[in-house]
Tab-separated table of C-alpha atoms in Angstrom:
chain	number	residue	atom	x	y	z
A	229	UNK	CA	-4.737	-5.673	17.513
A	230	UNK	CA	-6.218	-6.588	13.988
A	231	UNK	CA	-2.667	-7.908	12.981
A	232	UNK	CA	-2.044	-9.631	16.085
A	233	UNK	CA	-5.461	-11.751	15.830
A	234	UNK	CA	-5.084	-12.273	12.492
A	235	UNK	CA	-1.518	-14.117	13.428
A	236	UNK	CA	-3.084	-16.129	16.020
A	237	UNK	CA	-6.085	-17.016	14.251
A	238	UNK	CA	-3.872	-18.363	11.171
A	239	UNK	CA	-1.729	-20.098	13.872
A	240	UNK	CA	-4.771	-22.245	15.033
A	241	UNK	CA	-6.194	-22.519	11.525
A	242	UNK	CA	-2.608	-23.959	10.779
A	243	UNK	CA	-2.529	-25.830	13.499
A	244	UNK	CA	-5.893	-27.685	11.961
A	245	UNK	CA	-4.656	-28.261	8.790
A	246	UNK	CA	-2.019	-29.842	10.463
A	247	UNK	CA	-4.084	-32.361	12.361
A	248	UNK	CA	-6.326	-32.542	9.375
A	249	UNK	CA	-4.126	-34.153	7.346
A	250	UNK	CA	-3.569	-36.586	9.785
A	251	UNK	CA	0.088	-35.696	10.560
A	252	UNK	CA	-0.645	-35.402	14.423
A	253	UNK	CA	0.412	-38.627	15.184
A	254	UNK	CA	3.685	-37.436	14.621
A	255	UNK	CA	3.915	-34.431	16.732
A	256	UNK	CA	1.198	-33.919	19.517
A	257	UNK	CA	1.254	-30.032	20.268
A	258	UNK	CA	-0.508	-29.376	23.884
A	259	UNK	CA	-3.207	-26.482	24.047
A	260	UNK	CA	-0.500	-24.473	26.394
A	261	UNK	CA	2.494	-25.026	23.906
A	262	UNK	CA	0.874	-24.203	20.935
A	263	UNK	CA	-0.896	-20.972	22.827
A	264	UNK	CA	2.876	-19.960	23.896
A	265	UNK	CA	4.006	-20.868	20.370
A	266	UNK	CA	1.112	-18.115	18.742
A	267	UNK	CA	1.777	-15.683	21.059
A	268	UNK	CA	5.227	-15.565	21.280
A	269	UNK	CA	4.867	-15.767	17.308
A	270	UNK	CA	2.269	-13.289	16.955
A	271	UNK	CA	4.599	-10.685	19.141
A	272	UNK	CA	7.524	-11.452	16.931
A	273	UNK	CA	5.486	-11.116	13.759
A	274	UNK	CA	4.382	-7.791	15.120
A	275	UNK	CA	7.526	-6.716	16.218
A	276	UNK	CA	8.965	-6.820	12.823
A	277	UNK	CA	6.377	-5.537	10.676
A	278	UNK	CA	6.926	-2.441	12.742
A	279	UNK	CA	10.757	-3.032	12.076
A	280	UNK	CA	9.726	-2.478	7.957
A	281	UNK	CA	7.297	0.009	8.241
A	282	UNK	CA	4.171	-1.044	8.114
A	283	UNK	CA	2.582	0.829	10.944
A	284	UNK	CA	3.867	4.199	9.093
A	285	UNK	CA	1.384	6.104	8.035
A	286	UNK	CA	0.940	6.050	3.826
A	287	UNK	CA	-1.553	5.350	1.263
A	288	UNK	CA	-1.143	3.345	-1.335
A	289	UNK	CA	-3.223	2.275	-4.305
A	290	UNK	CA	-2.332	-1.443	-4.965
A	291	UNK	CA	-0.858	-2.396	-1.421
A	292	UNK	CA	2.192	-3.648	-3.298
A	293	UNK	CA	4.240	-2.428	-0.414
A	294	UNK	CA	2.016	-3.771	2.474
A	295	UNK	CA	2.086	-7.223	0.939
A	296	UNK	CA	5.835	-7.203	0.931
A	297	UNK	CA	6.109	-5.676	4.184
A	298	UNK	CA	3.291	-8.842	5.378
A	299	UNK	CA	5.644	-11.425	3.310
A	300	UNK	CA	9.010	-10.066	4.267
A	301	UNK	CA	7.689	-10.104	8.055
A	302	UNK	CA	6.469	-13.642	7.553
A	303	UNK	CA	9.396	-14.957	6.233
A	304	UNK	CA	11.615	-13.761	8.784
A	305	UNK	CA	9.172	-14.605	11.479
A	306	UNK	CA	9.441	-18.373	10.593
A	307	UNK	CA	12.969	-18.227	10.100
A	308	UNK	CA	13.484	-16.815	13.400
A	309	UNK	CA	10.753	-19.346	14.569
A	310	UNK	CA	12.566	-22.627	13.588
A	311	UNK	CA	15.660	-21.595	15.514
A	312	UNK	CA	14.424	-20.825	17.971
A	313	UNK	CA	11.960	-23.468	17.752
A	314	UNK	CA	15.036	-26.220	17.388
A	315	UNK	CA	17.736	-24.383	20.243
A	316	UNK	CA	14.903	-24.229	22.819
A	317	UNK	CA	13.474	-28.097	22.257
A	318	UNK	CA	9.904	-27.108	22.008
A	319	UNK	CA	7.765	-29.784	20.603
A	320	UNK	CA	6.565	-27.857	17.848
A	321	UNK	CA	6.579	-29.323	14.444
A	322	UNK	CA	8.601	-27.688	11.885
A	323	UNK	CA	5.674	-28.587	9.174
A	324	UNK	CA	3.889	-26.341	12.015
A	325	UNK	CA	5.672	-23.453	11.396
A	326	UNK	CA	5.857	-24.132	7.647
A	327	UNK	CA	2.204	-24.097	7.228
A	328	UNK	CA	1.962	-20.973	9.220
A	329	UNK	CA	4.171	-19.596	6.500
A	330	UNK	CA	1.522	-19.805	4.022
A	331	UNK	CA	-1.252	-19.159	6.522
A	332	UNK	CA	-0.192	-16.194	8.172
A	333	UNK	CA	0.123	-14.078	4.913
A	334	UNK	CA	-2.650	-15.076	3.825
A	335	UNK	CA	-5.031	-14.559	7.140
A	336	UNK	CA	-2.958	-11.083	8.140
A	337	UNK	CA	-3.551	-10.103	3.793
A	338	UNK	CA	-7.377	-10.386	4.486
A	339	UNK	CA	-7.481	-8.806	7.645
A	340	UNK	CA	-6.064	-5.624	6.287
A	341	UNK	CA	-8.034	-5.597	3.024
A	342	UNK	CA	-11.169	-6.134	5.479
A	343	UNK	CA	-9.845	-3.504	7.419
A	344	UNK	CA	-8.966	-1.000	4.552
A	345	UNK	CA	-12.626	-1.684	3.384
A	346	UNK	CA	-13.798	-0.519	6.886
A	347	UNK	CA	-11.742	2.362	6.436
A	348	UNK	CA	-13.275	3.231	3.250
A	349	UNK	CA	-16.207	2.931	4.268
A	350	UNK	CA	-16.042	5.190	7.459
A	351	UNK	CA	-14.179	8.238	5.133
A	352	UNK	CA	-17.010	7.688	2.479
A	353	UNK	CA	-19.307	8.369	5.607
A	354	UNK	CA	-17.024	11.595	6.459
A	355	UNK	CA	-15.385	9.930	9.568
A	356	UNK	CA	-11.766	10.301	10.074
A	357	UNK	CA	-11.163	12.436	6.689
A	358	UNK	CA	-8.577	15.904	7.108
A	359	UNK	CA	-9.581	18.633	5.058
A	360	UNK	CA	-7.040	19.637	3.140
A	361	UNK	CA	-6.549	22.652	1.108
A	362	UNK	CA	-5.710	22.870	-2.995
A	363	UNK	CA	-2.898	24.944	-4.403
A	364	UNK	CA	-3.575	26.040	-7.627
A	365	UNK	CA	-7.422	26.640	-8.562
A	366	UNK	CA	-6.544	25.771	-12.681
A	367	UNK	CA	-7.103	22.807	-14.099
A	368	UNK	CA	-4.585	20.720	-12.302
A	369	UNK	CA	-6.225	22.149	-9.044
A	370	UNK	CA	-9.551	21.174	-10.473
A	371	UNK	CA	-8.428	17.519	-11.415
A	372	UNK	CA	-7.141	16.776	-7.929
A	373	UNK	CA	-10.096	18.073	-6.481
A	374	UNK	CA	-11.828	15.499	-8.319
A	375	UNK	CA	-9.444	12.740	-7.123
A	376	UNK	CA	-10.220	13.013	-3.908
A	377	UNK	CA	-13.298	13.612	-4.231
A	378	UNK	CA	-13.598	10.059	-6.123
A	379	UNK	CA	-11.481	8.644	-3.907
A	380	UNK	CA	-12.311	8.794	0.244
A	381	UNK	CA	-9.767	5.920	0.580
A	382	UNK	CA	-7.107	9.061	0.901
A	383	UNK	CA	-8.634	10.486	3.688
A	384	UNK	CA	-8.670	14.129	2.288
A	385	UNK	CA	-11.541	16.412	1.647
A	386	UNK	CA	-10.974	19.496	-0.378
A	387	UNK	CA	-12.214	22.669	1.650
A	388	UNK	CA	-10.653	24.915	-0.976
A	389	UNK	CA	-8.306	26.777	-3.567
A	390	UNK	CA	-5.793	28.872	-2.947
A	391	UNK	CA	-3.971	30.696	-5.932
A	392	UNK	CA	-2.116	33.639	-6.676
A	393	UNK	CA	-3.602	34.250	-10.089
A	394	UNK	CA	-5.039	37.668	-9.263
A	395	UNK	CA	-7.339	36.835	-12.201
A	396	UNK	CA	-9.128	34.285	-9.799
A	397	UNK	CA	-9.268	36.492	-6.426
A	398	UNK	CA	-12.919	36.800	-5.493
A	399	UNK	CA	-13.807	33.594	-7.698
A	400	UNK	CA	-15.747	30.458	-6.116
């Protein structure tokens, strides 16, 4: 829902920009077209994000593979857009659809940062977070302990160690 909101909101801002820089003279895009136009988009944006993976579930620290997955959608999106676009006859502005190539990555970028803050936020708090058991309770045990600990964005909380050191049976 996030993602598809995010498309449609970029669609409009685009659509803004477009008649901000005074370029609507040359294509007038009705309220109806350009509401078919963002949601047929939006559901074909959607569609292939899914197609790459992006609704799997995986953490990741730097989001290098959710931006490509967001820019390899895009890309493809407004490719598929154009022809489409140009078979059907819609009067929908190419420049349209090419400033919704640098809107849309950008709006559906901060939507899931905001939303990956939220997330955060809401394991921080305890909400959502597995408990997950450690195996090993030695210093590599005791260092990813601490990882997760430091970091909620995982969504693990370490409950607690199992080993087969008998050395360490009865330890806390």
């Amino acid at each position: 829902v996030g993602d598809f909101l995010a498309v449609l909101s970029a669609l409009y801002f685009a659509n803004e920009l477009y008649a901000w820089l005074h370029l609507k003279e040359t294509a007038q895009h009705g309220s109806s077209t350009l509401l078919m136009f963002a949601a047929g988009f939006a559901a074909l944006f959607l569609i292939l994000l899914e197609r790459h993976g992006a609704y799997q579930p995986s953490v990741s620290l730097l989001a290098i593979r959710e931006t490509e997955r967001v820019l390899r959608a895009t890309l493809e999106a407004v490719l598929l857009a154009l022809v489409i676009v140009y078979f059907s006859q819609t009067p929908v502005s190419r420049l349209l659809i090419m400033l919704c190539a640098v809107c849309v990555p950008l709006f559906v970028t901060l939507e899931k940062w905001q939303s990956f803050r939220l997330m955060h936020a809401l394991r921080r708090r305890g909400w959502g977070a597995q408990k997950a058991v450690i195996l090993g309770a030695g210093d590599p045990g005791r260092r990813i302990c601490s990882a997760l600990l430091r970091s909620p964005k995982f969504g693990l909380t370490p409950v607690a160690f199992v080993d087969d050191d008998p050395h360490k049976h009865g330890l806390e």
